[in-house]
Coordinates of C-alpha atoms in Angstrom, one line a residue:
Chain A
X988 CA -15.9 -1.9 39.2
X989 CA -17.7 0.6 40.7
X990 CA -18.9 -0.2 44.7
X991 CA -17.2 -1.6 47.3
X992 CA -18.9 -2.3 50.9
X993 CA -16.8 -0.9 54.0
X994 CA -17.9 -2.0 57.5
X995 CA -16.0 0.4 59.5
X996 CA -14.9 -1.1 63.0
X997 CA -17.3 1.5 65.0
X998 CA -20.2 0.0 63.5
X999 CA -21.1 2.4 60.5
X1000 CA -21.9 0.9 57.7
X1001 CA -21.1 2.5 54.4
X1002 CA -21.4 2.3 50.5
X1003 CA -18.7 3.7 48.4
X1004 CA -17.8 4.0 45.0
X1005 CA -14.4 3.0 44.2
X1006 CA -12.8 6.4 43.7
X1007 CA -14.3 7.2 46.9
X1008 CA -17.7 8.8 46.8
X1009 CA -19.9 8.2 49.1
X1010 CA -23.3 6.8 48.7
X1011 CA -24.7 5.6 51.6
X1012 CA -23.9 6.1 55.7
X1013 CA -25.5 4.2 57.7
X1014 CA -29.1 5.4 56.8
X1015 CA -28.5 8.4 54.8
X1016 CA -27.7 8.1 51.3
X1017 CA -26.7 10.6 48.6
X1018 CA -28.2 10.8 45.4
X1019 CA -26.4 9.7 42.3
X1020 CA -26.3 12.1 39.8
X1021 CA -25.7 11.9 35.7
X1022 CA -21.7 12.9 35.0
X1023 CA -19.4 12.2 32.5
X1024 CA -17.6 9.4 34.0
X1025 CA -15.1 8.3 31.6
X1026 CA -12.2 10.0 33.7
X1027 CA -13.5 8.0 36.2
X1028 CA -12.8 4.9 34.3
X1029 CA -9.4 4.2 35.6
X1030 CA -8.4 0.0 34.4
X1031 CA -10.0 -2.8 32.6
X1032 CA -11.0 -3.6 29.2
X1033 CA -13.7 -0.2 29.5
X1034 CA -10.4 2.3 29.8
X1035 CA -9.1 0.1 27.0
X1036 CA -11.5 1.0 24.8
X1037 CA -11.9 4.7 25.8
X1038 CA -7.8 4.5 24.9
X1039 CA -7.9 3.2 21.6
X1040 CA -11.2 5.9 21.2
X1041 CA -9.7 8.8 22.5
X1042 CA -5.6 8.7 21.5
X1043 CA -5.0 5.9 19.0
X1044 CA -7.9 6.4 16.7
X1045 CA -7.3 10.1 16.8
X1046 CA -3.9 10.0 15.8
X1047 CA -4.4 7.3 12.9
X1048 CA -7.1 9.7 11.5
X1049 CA -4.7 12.9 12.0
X1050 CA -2.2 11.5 10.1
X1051 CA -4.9 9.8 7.2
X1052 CA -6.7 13.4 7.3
X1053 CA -3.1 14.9 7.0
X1054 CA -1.8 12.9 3.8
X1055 CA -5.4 13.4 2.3
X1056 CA -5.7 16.8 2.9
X1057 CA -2.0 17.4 1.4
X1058 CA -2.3 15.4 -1.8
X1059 CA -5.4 17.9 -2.3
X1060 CA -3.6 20.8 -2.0
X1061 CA -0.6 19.7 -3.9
X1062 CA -2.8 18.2 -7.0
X1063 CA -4.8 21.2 -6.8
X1064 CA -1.9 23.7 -6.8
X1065 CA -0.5 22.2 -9.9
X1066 CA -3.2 21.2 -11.5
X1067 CA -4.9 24.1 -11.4
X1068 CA -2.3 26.0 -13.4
X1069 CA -2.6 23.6 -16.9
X1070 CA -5.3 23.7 -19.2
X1071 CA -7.7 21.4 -19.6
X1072 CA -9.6 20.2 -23.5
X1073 CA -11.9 22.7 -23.1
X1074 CA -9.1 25.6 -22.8
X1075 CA -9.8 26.7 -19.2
X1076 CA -7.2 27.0 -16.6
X1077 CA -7.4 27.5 -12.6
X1078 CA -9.4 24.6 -12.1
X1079 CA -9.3 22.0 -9.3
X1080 CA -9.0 18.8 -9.4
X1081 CA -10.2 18.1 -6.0
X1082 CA -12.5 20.0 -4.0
X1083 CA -10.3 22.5 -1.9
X1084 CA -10.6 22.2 1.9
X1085 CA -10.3 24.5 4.4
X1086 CA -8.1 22.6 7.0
X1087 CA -6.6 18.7 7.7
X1088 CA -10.0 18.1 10.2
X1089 CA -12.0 15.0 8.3
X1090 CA -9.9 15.9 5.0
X1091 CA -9.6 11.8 4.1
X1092 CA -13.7 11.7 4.8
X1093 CA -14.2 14.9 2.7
X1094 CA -11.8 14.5 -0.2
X1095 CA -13.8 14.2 -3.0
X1096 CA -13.5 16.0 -7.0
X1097 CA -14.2 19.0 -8.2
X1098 CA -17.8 19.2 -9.3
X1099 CA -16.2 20.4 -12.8
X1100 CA -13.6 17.1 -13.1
X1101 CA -16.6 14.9 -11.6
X1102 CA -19.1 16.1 -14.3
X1103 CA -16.7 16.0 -17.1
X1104 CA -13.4 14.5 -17.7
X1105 CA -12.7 17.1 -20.2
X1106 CA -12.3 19.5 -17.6
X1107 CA -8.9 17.3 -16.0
X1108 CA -6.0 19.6 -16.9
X1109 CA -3.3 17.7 -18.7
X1110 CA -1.1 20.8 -20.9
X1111 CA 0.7 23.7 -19.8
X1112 CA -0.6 25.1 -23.4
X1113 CA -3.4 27.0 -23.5
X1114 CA -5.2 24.7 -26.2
X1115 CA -5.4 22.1 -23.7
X1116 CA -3.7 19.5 -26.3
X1117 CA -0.4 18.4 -24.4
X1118 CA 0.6 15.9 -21.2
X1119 CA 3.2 18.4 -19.6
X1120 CA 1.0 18.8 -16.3
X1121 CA -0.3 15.2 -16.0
X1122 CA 3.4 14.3 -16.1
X1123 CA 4.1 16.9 -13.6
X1124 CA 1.0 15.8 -11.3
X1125 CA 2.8 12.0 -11.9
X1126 CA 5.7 13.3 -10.6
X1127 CA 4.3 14.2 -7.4
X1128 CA 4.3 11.0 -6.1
X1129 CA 8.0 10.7 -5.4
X1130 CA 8.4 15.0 -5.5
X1131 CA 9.6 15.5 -1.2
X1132 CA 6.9 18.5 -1.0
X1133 CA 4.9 17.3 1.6
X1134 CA 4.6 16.5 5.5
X1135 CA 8.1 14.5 6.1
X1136 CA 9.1 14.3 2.6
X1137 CA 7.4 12.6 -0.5
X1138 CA 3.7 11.4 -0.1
X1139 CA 5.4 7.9 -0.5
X1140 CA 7.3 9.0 2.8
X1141 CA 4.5 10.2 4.7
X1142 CA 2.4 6.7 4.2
X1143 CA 5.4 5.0 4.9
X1144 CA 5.8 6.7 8.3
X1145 CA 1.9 5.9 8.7
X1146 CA 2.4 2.7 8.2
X1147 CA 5.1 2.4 10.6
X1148 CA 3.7 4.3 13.7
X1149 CA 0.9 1.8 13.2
X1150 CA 3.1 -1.3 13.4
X1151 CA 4.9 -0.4 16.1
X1152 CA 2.1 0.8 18.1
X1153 CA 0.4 -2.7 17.7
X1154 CA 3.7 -4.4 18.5
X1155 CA 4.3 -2.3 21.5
X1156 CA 0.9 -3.2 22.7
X1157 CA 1.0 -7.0 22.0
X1158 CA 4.6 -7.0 24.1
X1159 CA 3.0 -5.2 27.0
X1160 CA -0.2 -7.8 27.1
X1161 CA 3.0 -10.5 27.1
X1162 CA 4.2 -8.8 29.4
X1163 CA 1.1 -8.1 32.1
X1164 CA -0.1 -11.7 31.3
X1165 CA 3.3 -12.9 33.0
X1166 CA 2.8 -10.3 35.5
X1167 CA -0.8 -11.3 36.3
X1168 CA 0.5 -15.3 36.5
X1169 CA 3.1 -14.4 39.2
X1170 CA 0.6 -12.7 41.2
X1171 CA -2.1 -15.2 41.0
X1172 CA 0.8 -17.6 41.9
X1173 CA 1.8 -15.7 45.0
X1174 CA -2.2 -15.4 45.7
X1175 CA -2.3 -18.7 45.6
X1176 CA 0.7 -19.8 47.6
X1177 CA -1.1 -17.9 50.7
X1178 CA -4.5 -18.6 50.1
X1179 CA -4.6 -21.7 47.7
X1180 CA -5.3 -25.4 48.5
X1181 CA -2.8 -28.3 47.8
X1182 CA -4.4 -31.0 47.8
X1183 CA -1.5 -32.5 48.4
X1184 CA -1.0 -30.9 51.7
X1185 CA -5.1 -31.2 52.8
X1186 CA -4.7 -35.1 51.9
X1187 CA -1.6 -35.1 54.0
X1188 CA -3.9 -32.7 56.7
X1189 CA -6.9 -35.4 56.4
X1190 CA -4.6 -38.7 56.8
X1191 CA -3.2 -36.3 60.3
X1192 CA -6.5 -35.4 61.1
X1193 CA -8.2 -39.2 60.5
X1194 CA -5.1 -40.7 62.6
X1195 CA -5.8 -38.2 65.5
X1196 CA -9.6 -39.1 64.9
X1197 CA -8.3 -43.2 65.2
X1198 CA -5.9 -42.2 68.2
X1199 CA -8.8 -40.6 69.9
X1200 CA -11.2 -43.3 69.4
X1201 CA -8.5 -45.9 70.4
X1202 CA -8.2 -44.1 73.6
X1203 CA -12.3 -43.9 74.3
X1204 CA -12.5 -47.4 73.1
X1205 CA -9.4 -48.2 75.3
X1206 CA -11.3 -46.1 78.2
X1207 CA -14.8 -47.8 77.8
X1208 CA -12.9 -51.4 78.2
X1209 CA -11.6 -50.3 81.4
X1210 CA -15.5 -49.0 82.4
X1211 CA -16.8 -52.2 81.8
X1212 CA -13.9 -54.3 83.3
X1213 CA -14.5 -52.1 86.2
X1214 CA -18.3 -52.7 85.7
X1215 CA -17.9 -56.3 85.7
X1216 CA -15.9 -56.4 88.3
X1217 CA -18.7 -54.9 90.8
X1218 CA -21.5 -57.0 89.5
X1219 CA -19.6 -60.5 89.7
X1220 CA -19.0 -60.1 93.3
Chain B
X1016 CA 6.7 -20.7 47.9
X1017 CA 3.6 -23.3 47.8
X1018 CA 2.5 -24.6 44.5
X1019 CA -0.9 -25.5 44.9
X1020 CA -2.7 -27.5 41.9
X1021 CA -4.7 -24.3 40.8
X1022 CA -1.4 -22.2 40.2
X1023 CA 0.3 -25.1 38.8
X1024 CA -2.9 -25.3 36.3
X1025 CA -3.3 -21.6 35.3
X1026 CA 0.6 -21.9 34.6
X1027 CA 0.3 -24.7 32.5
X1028 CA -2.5 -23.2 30.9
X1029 CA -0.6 -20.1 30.2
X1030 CA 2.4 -22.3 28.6
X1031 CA -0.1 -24.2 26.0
X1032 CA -1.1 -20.5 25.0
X1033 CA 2.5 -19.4 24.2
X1034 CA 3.2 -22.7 22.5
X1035 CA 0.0 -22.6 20.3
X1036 CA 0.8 -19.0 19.8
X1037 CA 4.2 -20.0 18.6
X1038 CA 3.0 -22.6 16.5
X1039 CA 0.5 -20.7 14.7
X1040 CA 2.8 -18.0 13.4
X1041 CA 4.9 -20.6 12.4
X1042 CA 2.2 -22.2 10.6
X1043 CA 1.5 -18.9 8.8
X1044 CA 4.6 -17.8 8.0
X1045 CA 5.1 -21.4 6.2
X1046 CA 1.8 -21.7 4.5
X1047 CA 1.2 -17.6 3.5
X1048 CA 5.3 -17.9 2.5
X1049 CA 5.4 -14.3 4.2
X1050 CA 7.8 -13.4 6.8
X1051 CA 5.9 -9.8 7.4
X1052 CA 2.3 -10.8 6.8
X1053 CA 1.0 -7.4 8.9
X1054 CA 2.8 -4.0 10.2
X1055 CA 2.9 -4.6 13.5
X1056 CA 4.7 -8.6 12.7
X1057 CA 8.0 -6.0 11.8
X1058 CA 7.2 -2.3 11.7
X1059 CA 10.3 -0.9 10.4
X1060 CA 10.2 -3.7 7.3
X1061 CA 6.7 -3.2 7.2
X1062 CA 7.8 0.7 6.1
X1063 CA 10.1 -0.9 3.5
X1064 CA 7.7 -3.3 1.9
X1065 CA 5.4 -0.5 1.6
X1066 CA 8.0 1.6 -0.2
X1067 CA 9.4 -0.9 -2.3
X1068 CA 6.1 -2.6 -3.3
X1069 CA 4.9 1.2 -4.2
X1070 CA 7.9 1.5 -6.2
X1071 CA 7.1 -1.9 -8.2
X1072 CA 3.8 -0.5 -8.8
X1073 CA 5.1 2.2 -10.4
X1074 CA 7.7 0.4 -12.4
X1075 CA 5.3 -1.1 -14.0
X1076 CA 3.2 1.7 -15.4
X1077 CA 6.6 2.9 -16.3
X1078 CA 7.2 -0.3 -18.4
X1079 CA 3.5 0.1 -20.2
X1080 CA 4.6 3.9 -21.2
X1081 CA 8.0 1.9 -22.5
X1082 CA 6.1 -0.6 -24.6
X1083 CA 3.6 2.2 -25.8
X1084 CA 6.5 4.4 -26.6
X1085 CA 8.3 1.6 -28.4
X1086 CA 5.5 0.5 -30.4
X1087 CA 4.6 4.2 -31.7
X1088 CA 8.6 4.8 -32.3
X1089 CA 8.4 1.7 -34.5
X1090 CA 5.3 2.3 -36.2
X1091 CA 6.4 6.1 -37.0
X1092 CA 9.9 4.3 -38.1
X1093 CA 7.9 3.1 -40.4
X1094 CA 5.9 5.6 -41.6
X1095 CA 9.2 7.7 -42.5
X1096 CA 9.9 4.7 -44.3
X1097 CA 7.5 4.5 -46.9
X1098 CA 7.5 8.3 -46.9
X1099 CA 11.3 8.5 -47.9
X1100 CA 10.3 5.7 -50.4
X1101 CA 7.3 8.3 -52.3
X1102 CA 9.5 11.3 -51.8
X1103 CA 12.6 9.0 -53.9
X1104 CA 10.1 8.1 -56.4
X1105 CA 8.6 12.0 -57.2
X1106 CA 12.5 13.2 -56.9
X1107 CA 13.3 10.7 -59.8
X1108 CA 9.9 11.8 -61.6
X1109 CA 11.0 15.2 -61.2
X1110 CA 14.2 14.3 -62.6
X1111 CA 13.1 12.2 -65.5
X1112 CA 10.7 15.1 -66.2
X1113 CA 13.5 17.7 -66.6
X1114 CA 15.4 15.1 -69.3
X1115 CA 12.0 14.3 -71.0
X1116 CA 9.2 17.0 -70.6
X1117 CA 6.9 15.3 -72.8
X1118 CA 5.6 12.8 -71.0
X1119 CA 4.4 15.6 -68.7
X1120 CA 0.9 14.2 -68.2
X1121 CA 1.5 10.7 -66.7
X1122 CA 4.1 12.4 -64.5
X1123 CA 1.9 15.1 -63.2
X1124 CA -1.0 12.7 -62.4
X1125 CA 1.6 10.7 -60.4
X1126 CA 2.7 13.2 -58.5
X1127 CA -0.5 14.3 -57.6
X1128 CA -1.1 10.7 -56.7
X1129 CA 1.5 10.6 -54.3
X1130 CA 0.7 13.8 -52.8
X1131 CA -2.6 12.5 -51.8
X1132 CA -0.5 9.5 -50.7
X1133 CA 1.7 11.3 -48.6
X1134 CA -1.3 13.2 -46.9
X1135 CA -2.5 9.7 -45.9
X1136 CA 1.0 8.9 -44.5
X1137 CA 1.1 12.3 -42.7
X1138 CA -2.2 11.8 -40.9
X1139 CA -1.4 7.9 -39.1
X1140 CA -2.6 6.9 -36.4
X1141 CA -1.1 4.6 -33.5
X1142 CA -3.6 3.7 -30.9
X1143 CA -6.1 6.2 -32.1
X1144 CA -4.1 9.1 -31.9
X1145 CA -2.6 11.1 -35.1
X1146 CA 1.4 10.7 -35.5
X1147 CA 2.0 13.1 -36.7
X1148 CA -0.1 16.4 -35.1
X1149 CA 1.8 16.8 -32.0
X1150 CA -0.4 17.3 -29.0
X1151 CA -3.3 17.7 -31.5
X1152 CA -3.8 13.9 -31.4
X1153 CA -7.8 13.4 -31.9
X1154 CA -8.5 15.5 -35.2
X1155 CA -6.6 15.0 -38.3
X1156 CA -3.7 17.1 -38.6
X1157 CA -3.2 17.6 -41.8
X1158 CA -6.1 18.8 -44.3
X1159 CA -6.5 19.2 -47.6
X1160 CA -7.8 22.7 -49.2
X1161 CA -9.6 22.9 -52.4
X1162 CA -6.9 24.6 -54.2
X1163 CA -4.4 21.4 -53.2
X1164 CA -2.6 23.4 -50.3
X1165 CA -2.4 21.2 -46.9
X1166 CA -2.5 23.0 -44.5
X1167 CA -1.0 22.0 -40.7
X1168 CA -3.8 22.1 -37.6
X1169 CA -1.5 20.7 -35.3
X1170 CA 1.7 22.4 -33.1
X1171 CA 5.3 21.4 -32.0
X1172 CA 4.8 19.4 -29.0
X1173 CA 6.6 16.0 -28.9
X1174 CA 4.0 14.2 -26.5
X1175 CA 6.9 12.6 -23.8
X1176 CA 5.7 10.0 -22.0
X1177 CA 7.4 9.3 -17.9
X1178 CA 9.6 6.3 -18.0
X1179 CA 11.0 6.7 -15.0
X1180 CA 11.0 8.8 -12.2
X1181 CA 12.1 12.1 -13.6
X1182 CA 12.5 10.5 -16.8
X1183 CA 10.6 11.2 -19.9
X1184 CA 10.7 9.7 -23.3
X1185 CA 9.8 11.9 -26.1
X1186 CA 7.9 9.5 -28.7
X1187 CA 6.5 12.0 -31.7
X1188 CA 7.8 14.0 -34.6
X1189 CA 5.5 16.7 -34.4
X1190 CA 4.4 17.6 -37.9
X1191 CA 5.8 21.0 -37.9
X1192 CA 9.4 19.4 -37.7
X1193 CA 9.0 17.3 -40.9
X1194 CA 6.3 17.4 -43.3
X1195 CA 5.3 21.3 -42.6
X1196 CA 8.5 21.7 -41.7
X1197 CA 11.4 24.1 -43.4
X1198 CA 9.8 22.4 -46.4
X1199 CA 6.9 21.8 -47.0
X1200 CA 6.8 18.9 -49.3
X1201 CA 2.9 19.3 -50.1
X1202 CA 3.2 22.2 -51.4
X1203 CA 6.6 21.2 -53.2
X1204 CA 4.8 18.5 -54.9
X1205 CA 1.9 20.5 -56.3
X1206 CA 4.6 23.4 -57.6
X1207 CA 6.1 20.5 -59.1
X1208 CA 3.2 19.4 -60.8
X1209 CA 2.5 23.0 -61.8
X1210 CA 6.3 23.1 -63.2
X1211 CA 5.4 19.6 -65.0
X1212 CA 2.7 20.5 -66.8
X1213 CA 4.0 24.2 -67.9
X1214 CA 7.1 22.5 -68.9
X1215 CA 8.7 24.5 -66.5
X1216 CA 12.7 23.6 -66.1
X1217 CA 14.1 26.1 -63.9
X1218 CA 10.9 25.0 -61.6
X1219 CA 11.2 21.8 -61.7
X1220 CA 14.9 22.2 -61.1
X1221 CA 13.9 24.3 -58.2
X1222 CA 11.4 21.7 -56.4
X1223 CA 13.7 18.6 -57.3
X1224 CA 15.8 21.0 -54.9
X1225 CA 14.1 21.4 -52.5
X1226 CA 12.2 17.5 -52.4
X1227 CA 16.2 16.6 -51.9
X1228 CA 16.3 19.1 -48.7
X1229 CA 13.0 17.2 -47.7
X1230 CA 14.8 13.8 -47.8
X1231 CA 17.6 15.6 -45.5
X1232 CA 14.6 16.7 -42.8
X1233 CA 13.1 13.2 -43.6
X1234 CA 16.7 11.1 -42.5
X1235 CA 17.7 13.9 -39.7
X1236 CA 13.7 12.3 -38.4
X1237 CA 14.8 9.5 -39.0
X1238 CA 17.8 9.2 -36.9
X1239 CA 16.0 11.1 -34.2
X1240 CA 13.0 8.3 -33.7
X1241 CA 16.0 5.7 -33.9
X1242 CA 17.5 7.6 -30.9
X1243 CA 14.3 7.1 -29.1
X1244 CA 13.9 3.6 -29.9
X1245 CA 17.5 3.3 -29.2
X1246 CA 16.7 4.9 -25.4
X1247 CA 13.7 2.5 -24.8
X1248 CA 16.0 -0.1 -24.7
X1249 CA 18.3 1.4 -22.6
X1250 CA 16.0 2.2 -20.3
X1251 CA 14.0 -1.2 -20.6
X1252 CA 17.2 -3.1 -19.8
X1253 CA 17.9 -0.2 -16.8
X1254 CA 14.4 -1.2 -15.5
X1255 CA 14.6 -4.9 -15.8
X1256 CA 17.9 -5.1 -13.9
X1257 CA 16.4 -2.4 -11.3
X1258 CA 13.5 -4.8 -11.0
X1259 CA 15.3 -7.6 -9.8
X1260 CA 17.7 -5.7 -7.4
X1261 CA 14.0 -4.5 -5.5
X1262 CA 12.4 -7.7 -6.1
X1263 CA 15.7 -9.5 -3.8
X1264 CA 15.1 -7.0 -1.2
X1265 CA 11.2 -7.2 -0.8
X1266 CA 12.1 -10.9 -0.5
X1267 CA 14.3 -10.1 2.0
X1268 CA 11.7 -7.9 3.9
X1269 CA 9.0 -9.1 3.5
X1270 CA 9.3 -13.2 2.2
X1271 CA 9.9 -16.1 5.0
X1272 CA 13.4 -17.7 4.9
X1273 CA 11.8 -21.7 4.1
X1274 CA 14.1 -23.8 5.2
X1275 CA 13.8 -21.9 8.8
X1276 CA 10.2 -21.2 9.1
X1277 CA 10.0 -24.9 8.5
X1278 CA 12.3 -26.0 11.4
X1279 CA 10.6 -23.2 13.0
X1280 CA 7.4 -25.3 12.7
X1281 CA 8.2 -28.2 13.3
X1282 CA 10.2 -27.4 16.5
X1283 CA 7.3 -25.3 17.9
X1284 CA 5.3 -28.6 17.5
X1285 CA 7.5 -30.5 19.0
X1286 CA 7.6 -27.8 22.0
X1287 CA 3.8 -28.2 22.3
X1288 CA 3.7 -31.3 22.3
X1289 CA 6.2 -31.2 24.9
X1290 CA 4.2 -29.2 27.3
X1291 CA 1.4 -31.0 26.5
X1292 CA 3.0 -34.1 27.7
X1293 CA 4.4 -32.9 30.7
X1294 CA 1.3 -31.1 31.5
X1295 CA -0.5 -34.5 31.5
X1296 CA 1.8 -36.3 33.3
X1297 CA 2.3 -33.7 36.2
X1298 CA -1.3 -33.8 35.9
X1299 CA -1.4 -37.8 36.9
X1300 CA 0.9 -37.1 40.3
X1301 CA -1.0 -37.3 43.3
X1302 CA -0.1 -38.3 46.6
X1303 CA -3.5 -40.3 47.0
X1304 CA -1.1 -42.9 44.5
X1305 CA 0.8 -43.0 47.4
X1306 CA -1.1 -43.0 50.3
X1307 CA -3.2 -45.7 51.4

């Protein structure tokens, strides 16, 4: 993908790369240097890949690192006002983060909930004995307090950008493949061979061969009728 | 437009991909039995399926906390039970005592007996988890002093468990409410006792009294767990027929219609066997046959 040769009708000879840079001239030649040269990367397989890298892999992670980073905060915010067995309150139940950036890879307890299981707020009384907040943490998962509505919604919605990304995609490579076929067809109606037509070409070809040797043959009888006729005399 | 053999080929070629192609989801729809095997085979359903199946999920913790909640509403139906049936029995004590307070001593070591009894009673378990202590659920709620008092470590709470979305079944008769409640029916019994033996009539007259406002609390309890139970299966029915009205439309999403993905399959057979037949044949035309 990257050098074509161009002999220019003058007589210079040059080396360029496909977007145009020039490498050689005749006998001069310009130095390659190191660049970033995925903008360069224009078609093929190679800008495939730096797609899926640079846009669709992004966005499936924003929206991953946006549910995670949500579900923390909103387990945290009520979970830190119960009290857990030992009678504290204001504890978390997930680390908090700072932001939604790498939330789903950074998610991860409390070091208090994660060293003891006492320490998981259940009771909106200060003895700790009581399920008010774990029911209220239960209801979270249908409660419409986050990102597009319930965290329910928001994976939902995940689920389908996903779906209909992949289904866009496979109707496009339908759809190139079809275009790709009808240009290799119309390639090949210029500059393809039928064998039909060459076998057709070869019989014309082999009967002018025949016609022509019929005639030599046809000539050289006549020579040698001619020749005879000299020598009989 | 020419057709020249490699065209004709790659065309061919192309047609046996989209037939195989064709075949094979077939083929997996039919043998998986799944219409919507991955997001991108129907993205909007795909949404659905995710929802729905989420909501069976949760169904079904809802329906353990139904079962647990029944169970524990029946055993504490019992409980009250037996209780109602030790309270009778110290009420008629009482009474007999109060005809015939001479027989004082076998009385007062029976109501002592049942005391202890009822104790026992008020500190159940279900599961591992006290009855009868409200949220207090892991030490015993009721204890015994040394000067016969009980005294009540537990609080008011009723423990509800989520049966539903924004639906919670309460599933305890905290302590406080009934056996420390507006009487308290240990220390009844041991003022009884104390009435018995000091031949005490205007006492015992007085605790009979009050035993019979206990058996009020006691049936008012009563009535209230048989509410409860009463809601489980309300709900229980609720969830069942919810259940199957979700589990028709995730078929519906999600599940391959049979009878089609098997005509499905075997036309997409018959198409590829189709092309694969004409292919051969076109395949066998030359004009060398012809030529000679």
């Amino acid at each position: 993908m990257w050098t074509v040769n161009q002999i220019e009708s003058g007589g210079d000879y040059q080396l360029t790369t496909k977007d145009n840079r020039l490498l050689v001239l005749n006998s001069t030649s310009n130095a390659l240097n190191v660049a970033d040269v995925t903008s360069a990367i224009g078609n093929g397989s190679l800008r495939a890949e730096v797609e899926i890298r640079d846009s669709y892999v992004p966005k499936y992670r924003a929206a991953l690192d946006q549910l995670a980073y949500e579900i923390t905060q909103q387990v945290n915010s009520i979970h830190s006002t119960g009290y857990n067995l030992n009678g504290n309150t204001n504890v978390n139940f997930f680390t908090p983060l700072t932001s939604a950036t790498n939330a789903a890879r950074l998610m991860s307890l409390s070091t208090e909930v994660a060293a003891d299981g006492k320490n998981i707020a259940a009771s909106t009384s200060t003895t700790g004995n009581g399920n008010d907040t774990a029911i209220a943490l239960g209801n979270l998962l249908s409660a419409p307090v986050f990102t597009g509505g319930s965290v329910t919604d928001q994976y939902g919605s995940f689920i389908y950008t996903l779906g209909s990304d992949i289904a866009h995609v496979n109707a496009s490579v339908t759809e190139h493949q079809s275009l790709v076929l009808q240009l290799q067809n119309r390639k090949q109606a210029t500059s393809g061979v039928s064998i039909d037509e060459e076998a057709v070409q070869i019989l014309q070809f082999q009967r002018g061969y025949e016609a022509s040797a019929r005639l030599i043959k046809t000539v050289d009888e006549l020579i040698q009728v001619t020749l005879a006729m000299g020598s009989g005399s | 437009m020419r057709i020249t053999e490699a065209s004709r080929y790659q065309s061919f070629l192309q047609d046996v991909g989209r037939a195989q192609e064709r075949l094979e989801t077939a083929q997996r729809q039919v043998s998986s039995g799944l219409r919507v095997a991955k997001p991108s085979d129907d993205p909007g359903a795909s949404e659905d399926i995710i929802r729905l199946s989420g909501e069976k999920n949760e169904t079904e913790q809802y329906s353990k906390n139904l079962s647990f909640a029944k169970s524990k509403l029946q055993t504490t139906e019992g409980i009250i039970e037996t209780v109602e049936q030790l309270v009778e029995r110290a009420r008629t004590l009482g009474l007999s005592s109060l005809s015939n307070p001479t027989a004082a001593d076998a009385y007062v070591t029976e109501v002592n007996a049942i005391r202890d009894q009822l104790v026992g009673s008020a500190n159940s378990t279900f599961a591992g988890r006290y009855l009868f202590g409200g949220a207090v659920t892991t030490t015993a709620p009721f204890v015994k002093n040394p000067d016969t008092s009980v005294t009540y470590n537990g609080d008011s709470q009723t423990m509800p468990l989520a049966v539903g979305r924004s639906l919670s079944l309460e599933t305890q008769i905290p302590g406080s409410d009934l056996f420390a409640g507006p009487v308290d029916i240990f220390q009844t019994l041991s003022d009884l006792a104390t009435a018995m033996q000091g031949a005490d009539k205007a006492g015992m007259d007085a605790q009979v009294q009050k035993i019979e406002q206990f058996t009020d609390v006691l049936s008012s309890a009563r009535s209230k767990v048989g509410s409860y139970l009463n809601m489980t299966s309300h709900v229980e029915s609720e969830m069942s027929s919810a259940n199957l009205a979700r589990e028709a439309l995730l078929s519906k999403d999600q599940a391959a219609d049979l009878a089609a993905a098997i005509s499905e399959l075997s036309t997409s057979q018959n198409a590829l066997q189709a092309t694969l037949a004409v292919g051969a044949k076109l395949s066998q035309l030359s004009i060398w046959d012809y030529l000679t």
